[in-house]
Short mmCIF file of C-alpha atoms in Angstrom, two decimals:
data_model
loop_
_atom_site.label_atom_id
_atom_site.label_comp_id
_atom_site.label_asym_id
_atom_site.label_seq_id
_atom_site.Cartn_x
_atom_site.Cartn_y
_atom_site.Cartn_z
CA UNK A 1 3.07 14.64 23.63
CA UNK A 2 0.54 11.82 24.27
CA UNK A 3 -2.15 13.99 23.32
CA UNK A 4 -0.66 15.09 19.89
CA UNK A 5 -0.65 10.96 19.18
CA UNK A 6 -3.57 10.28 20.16
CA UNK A 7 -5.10 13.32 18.15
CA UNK A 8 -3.36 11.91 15.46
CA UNK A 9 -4.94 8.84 15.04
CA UNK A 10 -8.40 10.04 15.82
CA UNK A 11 -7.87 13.13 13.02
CA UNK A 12 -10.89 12.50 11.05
CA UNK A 13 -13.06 12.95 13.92
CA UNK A 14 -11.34 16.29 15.51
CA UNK A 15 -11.19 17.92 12.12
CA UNK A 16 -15.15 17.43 12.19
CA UNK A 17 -15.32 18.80 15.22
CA UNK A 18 -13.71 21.62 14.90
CA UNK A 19 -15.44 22.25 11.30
CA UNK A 20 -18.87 21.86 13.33
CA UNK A 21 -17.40 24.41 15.67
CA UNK A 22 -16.32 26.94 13.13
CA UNK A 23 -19.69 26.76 11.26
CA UNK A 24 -21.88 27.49 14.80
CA UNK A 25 -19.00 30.29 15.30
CA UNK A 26 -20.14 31.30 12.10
CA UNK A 27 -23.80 30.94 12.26
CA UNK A 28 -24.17 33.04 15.33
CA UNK A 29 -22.30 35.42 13.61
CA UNK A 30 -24.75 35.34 10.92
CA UNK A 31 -27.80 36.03 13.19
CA UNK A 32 -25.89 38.86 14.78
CA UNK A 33 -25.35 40.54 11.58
CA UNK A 34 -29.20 39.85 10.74
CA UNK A 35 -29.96 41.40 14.01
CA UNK A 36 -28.03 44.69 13.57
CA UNK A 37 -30.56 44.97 10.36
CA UNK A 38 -28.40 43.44 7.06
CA UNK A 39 -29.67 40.92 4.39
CA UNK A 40 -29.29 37.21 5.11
CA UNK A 41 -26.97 37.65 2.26
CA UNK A 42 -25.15 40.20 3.28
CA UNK A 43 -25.13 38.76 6.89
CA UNK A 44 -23.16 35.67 5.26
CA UNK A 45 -20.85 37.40 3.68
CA UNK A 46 -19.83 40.17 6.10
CA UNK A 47 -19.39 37.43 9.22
CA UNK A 48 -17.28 35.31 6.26
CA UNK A 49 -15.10 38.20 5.59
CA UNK A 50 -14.64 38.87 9.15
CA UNK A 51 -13.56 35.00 9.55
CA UNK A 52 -10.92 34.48 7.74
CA UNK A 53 -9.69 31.50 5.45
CA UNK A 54 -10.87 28.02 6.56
CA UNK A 55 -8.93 25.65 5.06
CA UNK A 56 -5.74 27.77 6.24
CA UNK A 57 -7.59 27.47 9.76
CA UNK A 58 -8.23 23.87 9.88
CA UNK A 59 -4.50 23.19 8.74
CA UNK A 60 -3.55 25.45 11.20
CA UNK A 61 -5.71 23.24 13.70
CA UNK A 62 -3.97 20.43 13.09
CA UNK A 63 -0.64 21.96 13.41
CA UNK A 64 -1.36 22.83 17.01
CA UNK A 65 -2.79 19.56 17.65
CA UNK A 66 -0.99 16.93 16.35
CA UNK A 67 2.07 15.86 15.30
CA UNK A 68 2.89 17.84 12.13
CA UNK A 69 5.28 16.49 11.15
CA UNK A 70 3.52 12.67 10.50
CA UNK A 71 0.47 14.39 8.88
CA UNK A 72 3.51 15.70 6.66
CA UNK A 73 4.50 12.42 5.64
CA UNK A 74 1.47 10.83 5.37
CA UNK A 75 0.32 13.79 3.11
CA UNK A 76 3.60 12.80 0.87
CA UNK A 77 2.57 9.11 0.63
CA UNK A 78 -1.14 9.58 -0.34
CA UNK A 79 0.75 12.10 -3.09
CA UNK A 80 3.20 9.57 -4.00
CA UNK A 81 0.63 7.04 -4.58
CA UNK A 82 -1.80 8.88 -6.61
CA UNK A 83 1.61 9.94 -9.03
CA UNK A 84 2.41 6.24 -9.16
CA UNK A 85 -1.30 4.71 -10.03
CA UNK A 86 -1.12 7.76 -13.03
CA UNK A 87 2.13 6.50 -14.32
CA UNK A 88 2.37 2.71 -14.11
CA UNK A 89 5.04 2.51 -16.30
CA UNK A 90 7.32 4.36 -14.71
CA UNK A 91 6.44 2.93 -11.56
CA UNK A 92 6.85 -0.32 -12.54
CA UNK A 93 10.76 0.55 -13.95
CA UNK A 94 11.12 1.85 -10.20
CA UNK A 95 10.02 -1.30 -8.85
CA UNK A 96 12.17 -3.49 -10.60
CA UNK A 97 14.98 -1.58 -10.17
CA UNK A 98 14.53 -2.14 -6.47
CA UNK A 99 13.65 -5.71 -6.72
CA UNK A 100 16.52 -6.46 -8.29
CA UNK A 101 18.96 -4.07 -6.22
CA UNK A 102 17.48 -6.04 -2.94
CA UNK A 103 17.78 -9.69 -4.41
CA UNK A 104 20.94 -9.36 -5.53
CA UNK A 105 22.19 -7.87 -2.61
CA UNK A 106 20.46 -10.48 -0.78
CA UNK A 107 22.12 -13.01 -2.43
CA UNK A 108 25.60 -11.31 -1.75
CA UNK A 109 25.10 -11.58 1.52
CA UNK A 110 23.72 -15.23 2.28
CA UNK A 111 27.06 -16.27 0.18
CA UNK A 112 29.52 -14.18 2.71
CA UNK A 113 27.08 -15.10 5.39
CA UNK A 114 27.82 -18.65 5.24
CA UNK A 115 31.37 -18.32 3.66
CA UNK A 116 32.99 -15.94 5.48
CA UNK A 117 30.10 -15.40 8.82
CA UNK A 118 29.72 -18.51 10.38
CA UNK A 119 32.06 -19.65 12.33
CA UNK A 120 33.57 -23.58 11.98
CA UNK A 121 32.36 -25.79 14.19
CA UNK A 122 35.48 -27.34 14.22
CA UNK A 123 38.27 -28.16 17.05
CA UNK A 124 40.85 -26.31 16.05
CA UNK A 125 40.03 -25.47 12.21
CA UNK A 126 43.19 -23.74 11.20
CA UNK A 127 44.90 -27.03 11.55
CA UNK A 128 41.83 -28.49 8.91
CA UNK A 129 42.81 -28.22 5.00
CA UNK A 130 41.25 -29.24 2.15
CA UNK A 131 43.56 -30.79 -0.42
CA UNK A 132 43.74 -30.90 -3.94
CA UNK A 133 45.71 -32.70 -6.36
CA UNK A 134 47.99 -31.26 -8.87
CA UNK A 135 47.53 -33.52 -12.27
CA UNK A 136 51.35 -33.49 -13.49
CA UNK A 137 49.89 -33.86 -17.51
CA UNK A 138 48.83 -30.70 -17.89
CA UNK A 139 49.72 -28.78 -14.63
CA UNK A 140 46.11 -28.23 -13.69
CA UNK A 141 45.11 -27.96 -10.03
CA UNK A 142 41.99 -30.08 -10.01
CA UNK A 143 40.25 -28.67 -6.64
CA UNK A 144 39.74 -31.55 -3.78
CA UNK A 145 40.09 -34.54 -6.37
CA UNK A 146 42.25 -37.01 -4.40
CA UNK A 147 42.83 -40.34 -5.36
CA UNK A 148 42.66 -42.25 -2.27
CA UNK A 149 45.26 -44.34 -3.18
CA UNK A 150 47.93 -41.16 -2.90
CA UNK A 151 45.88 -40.31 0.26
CA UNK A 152 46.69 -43.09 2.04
CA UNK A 153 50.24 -42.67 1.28
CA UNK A 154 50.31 -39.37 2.76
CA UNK A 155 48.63 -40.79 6.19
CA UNK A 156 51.80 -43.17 6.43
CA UNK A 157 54.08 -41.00 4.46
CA UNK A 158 53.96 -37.15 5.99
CA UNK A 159 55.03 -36.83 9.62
CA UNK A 160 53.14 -33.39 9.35
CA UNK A 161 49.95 -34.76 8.65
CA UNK A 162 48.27 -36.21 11.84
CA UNK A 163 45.42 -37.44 9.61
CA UNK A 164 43.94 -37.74 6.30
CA UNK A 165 40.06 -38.34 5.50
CA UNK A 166 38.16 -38.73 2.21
CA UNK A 167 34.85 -38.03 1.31
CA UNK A 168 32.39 -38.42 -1.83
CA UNK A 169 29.83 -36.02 -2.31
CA UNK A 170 26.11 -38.30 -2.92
CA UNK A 171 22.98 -38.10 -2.86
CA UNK A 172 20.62 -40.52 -1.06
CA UNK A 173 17.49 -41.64 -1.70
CA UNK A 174 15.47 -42.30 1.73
CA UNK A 175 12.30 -44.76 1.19
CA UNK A 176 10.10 -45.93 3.54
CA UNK A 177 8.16 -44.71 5.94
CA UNK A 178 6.38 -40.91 4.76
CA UNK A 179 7.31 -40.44 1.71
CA UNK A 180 10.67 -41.07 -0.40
CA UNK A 181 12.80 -38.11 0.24
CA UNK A 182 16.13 -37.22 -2.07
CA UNK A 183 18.91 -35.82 0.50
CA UNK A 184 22.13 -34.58 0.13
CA UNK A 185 24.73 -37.26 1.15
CA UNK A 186 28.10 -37.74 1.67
CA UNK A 187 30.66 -41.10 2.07
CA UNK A 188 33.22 -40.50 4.85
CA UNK A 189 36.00 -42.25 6.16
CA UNK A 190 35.43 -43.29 9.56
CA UNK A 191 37.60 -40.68 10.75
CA UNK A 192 36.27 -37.40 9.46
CA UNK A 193 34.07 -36.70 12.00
CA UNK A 194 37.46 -37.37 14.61
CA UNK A 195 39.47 -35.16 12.39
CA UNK A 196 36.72 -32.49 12.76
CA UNK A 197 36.70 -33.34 16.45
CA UNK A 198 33.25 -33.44 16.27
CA UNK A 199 31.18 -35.44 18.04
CA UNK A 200 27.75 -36.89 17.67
CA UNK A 201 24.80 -35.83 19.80
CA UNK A 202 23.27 -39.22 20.23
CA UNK A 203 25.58 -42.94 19.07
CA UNK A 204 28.52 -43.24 17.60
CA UNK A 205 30.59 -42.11 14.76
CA UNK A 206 31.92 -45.01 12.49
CA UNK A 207 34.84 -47.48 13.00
CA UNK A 208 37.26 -48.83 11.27
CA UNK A 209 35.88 -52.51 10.42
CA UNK A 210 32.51 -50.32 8.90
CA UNK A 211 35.04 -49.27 5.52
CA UNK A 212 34.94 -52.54 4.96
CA UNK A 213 32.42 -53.77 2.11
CA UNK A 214 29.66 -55.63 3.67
CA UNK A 215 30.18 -54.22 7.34
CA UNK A 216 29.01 -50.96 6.09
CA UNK A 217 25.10 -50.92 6.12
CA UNK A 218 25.25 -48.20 8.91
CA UNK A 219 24.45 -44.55 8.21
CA UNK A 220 24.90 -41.46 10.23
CA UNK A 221 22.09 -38.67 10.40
CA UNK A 222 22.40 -35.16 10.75
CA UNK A 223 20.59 -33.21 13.48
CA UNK A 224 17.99 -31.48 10.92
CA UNK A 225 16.91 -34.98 9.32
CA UNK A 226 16.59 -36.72 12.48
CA UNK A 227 14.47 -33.52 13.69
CA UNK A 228 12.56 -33.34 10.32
CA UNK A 229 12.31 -36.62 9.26
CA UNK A 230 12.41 -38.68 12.42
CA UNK A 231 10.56 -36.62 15.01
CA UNK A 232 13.44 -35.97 16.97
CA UNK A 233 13.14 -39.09 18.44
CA UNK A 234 15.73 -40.51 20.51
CA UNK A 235 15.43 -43.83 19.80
CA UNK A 236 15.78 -43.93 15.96
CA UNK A 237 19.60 -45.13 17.14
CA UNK A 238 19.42 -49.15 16.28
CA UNK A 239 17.02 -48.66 14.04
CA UNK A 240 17.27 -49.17 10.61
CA UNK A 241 16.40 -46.96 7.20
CA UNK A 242 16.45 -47.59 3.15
CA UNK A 243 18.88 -45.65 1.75
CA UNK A 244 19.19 -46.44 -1.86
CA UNK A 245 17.27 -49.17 -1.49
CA UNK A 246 20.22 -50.51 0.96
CA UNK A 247 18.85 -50.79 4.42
CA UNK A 248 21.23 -49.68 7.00
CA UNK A 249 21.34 -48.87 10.56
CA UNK A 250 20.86 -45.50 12.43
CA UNK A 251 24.43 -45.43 14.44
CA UNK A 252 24.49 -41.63 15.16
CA UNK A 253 23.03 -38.33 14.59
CA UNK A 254 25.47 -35.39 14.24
CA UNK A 255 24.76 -31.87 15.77
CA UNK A 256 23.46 -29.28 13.85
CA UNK A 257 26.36 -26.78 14.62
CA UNK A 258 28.49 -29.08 12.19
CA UNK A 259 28.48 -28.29 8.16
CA UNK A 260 30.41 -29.98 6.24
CA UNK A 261 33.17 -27.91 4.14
CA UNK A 262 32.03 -26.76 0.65
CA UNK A 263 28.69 -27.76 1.53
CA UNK A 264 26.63 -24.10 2.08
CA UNK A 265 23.17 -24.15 0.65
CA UNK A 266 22.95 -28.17 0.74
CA UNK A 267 23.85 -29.81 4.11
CA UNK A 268 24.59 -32.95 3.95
CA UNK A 269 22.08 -35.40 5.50
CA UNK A 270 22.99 -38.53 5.52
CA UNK A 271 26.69 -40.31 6.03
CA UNK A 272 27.82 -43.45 5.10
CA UNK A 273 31.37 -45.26 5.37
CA UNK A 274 33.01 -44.70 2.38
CA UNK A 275 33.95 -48.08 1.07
CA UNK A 276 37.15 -48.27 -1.03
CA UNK A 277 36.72 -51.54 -3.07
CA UNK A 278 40.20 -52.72 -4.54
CA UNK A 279 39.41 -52.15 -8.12
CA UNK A 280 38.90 -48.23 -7.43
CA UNK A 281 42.05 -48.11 -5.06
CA UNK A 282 44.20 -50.28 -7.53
CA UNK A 283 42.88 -47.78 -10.78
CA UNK A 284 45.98 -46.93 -13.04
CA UNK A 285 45.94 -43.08 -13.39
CA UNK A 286 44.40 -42.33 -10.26
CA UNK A 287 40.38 -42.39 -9.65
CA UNK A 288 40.43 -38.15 -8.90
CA UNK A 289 36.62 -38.69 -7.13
CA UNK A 290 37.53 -37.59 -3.93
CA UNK A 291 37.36 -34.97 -1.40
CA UNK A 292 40.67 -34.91 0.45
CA UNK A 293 41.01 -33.13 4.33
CA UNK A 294 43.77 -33.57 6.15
CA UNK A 295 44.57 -32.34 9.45
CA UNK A 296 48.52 -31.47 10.71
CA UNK A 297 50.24 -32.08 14.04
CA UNK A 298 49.72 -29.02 16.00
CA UNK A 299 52.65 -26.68 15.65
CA UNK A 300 53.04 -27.25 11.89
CA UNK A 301 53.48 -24.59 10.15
CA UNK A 302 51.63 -24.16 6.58
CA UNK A 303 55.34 -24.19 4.60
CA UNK A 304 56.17 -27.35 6.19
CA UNK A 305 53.56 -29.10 5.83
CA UNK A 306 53.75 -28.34 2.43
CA UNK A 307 57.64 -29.04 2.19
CA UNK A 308 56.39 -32.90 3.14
CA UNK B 1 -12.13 50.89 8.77
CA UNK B 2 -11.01 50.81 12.06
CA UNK B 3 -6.53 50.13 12.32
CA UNK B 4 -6.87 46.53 13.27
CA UNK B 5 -3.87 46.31 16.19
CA UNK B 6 -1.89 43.17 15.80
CA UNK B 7 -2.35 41.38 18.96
CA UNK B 8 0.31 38.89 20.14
CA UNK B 9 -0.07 35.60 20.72
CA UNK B 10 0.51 35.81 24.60
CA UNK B 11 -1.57 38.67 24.91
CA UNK B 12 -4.96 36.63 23.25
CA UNK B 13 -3.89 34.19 25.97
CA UNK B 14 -4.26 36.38 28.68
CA UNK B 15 -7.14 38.03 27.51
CA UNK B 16 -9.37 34.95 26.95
CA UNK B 17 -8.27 33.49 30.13
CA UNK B 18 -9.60 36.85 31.93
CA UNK B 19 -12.91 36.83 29.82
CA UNK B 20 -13.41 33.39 31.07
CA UNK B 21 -12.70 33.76 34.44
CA UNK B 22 -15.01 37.15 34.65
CA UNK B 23 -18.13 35.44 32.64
CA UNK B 24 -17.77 31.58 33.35
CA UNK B 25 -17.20 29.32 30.51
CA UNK B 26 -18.33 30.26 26.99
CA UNK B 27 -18.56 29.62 23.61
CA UNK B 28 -15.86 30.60 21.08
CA UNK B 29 -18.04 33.10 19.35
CA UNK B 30 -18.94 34.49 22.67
CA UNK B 31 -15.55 34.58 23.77
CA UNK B 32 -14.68 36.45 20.47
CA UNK B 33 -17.94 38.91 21.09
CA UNK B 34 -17.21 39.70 24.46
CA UNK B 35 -13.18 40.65 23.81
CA UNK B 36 -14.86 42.44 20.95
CA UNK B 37 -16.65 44.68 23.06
CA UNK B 38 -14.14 44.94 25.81
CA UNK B 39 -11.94 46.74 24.19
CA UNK B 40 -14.44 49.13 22.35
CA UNK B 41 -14.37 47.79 18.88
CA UNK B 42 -10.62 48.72 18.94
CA UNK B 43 -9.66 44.74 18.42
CA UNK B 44 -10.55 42.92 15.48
CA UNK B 45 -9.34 40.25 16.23
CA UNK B 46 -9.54 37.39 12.92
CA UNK B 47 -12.42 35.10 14.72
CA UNK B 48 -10.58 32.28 13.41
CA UNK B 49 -7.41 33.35 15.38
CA UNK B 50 -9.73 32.76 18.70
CA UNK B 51 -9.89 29.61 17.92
CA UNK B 52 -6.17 28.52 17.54
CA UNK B 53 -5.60 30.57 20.76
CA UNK B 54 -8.59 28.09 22.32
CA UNK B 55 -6.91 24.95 20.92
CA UNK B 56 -3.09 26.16 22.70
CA UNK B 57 -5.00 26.83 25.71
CA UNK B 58 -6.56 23.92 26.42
CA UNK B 59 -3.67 21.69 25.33
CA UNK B 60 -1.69 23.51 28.07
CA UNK B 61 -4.51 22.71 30.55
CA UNK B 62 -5.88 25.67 32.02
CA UNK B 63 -9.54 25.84 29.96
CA UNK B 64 -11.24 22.62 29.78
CA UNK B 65 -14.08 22.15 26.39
CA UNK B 66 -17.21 20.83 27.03
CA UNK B 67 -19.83 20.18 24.32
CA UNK B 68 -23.25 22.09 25.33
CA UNK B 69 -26.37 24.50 23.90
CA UNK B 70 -26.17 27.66 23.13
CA UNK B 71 -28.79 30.52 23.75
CA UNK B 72 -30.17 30.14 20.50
CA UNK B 73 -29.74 26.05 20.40
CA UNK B 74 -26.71 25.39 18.33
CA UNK B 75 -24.25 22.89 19.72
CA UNK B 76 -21.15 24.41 20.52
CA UNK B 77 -18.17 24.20 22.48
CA UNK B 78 -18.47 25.68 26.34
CA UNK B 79 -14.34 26.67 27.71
CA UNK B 80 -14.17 27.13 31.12
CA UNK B 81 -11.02 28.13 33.06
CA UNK B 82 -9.21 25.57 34.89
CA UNK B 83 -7.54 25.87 38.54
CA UNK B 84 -3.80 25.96 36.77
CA UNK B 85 -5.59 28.51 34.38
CA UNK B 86 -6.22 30.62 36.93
CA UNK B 87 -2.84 30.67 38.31
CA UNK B 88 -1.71 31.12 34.94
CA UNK B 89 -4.14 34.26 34.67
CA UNK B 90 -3.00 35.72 38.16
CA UNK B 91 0.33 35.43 37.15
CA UNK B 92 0.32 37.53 33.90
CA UNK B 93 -1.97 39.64 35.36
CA UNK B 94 1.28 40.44 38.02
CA UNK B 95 3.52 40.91 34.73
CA UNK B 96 1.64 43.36 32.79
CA UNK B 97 1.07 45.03 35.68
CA UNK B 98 4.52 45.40 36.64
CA UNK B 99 5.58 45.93 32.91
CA UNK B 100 3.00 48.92 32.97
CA UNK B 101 3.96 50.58 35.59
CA UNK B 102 7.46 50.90 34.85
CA UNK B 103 6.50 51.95 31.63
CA UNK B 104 3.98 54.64 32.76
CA UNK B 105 6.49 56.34 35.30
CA UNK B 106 9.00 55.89 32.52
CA UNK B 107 6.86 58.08 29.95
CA UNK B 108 5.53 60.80 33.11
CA UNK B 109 9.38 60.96 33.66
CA UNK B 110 10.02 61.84 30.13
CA UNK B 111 6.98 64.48 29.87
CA UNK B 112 8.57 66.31 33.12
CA UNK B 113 12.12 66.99 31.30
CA UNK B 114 10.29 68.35 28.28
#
């Protein structure tokens, strides 16, 4: 078997071999006939009568030697492409077709990939939801818009609800340092990342005094920024970056392994307290801006929870 | 023109293996010549066919090819048995034989009950 793949590849130079050996064959036939008293002509053609078809023998050749059925293919493709370079047009159809057959099925599959695939990195995730508001005026559901006024009445209000957390979908603009960089962001309370259970890799998560206007110039990085941006360098904690022109100070950097929900193809970068000032809590008709997740005593059941 | 017989496959084999173990190793054409003459013009054998026979053989390993000069100073391929071609040879050689002779007493059995 080694020896048919390694004839394979060196093809060119047996078939010239064995063409050189066929013509000697041939040639001493030749002077034989000559010999026994024929015409150079006749010589010729009597020894090529007696030999047979060539091209049928050098097929034949490789048959034995190699491995037939690769010279097969390869046959096919040098085919294929000749019929292709004749008819461009129809080639080109063929090509698209498959283009566009690949991309979209690529694209069907990053979106189950990272909807359905990946797993949470969550503690517990089935006890996670994501809330929405129902607007009573015209019996709409509008999808995670929570006023945070109503969510703060459901932290005191629903026994089934162990905690509540809001977030506001940004984006930030880092300056300084390389060069100004537009990221993804996201304003937490400072208990998402508890209600996620998840915890930093380096720092600290928020507190409680940092929702509080003017405490708040801290920001939380994610694990790909720090490693991108900051060199994966340990001691960016206490230091402090320009983030919309606001400095603030590095506090934590968050794991890759957590995404935040709704978030697939942009993952949030940066975090920063989410700071409720009076005039948006005290808004008449509800300020819908928010993303709502709430997270229910363990052994609540989904009816419930809803029942509260 | 003479009936060509249709040789078999197997029985090429054998006979090239004896040629080369009788004359030493040989040339293709030679090879051809010699089984030629052998068997008193009877086989004709397609010269190409030698050559397809030569190929099996050595990829079993018992002839080895060697590049040399012939009588008349062409370069052409030299076959010479190898030791497993041998035993290869001495073994079919023990088959025919045996296949022969039951045949023969076979037929002088069936001339007798005429």
């Amino acid at each position: 078997m080694l020896t048919r793949i390694r004839a394979f590849f060196r093809n060119r130079k047996l078939d010239r071999d064995f063409s050189q050996e066929l013509e000697s064959h041939i040639s001493m036939m030749i002077e034989e006939n000559i010999r026994r008293g024929m015409t150079p002509d006749e010589a010729r053609r009597a020894a090529l009568m007696r030999f047979g078809g060539r091209a049928s023998l050098m097929e034949q050749h490789r048959e034995i030697r190699g491995l037939p059925v690769l010279d097969a293919f390869l046959q096919d493709v040098r085919y294929a492409f000749r019929v292709i370079r004749k008819n461009p047009g129809f080639a080109s159809v063929a090509i698209l077709s498959l283009g566009i057959g690949i991309a979209a099925n690529t694209a069907m599959f990053s979106l189950v990939n990272a909807v359905l695939l990946r797993p949470l990195a969550y503690r517990d995730p089935q006890r996670i939801f994501d809330v929405g508001e129902l607007s009573f005026t015209n019996g709409t559901q509008l999808p995670n818009l929570v006023n945070p006024m109503h969510a703060k009445e459901w932290q005191k209000g629903c026994p089934s609800v162990e905690q509540v957390s809001l977030m506001r979908g940004a984006t930030g603009q880092l300056s300084g340092g390389a060069e100004s960089l537009s990221v993804p962001a996201a304003d937490v309370s400072h208990n998402l990342f508890a209600l996620f259970g998840v915890e930093p890799i380096f720092g600290r998560v928020f507190l409680p005094e940092e929702e509080i206007e003017g405490n708040d110039r801290v920001v939380i990085l994610s694990e790909s920024l720090w490693r991108s941006r900051f060199n994966s360098d340990s001691s960016v904690i206490g230091t402090s970056i320009v983030v919309d022109s606001i400095s603030r100070q590095v506090v934590g950097v968050l794991p890759a392994s957590f995404r935040m929900p709704r978030s697939t193809n942009s993952r949030v970068q940066i975090f920063r307290p989410l700071v409720l000032s009076p005039e948006e809590i005290g808004r008449v008709g509800g300020n819908f801006n928010y993303g709502g997740l709430i997270r229910v005593r363990s052994g609540v059941t989904m009816e419930r929870r809803l029942r509260k | 023109m003479s009936d060509k017989s249709e040789i078999l496959q197997g029985t090429l084999d054998l006979m090239v293996l004896k040629t080369l173990d009788a004359m030493g190793p040989m040339h293709g054409y030679g090879i051809a010549r010699r089984i030629e003459q052998l068997s008193e013009e009877a086989l004709q054998v397609n010269q190409g066919t030698i050559y397809l026979c030569l190929v099996r053989l050595v990829q079993r390993k018992w002839i080895k090819p060697e590049w040399g000069i012939s009588d008349n100073n062409r370069k052409a391929k030299f076959y010479s048995i190898s030791r497993a071609g041998r035993k290869q040879l001495a073994a079919e050689t023990r088959d025919w034989q045996r296949v022969s002779g039951v045949i023969g007493r076979l037929l002088q059995l069936a001339t007798r009950a005429e």
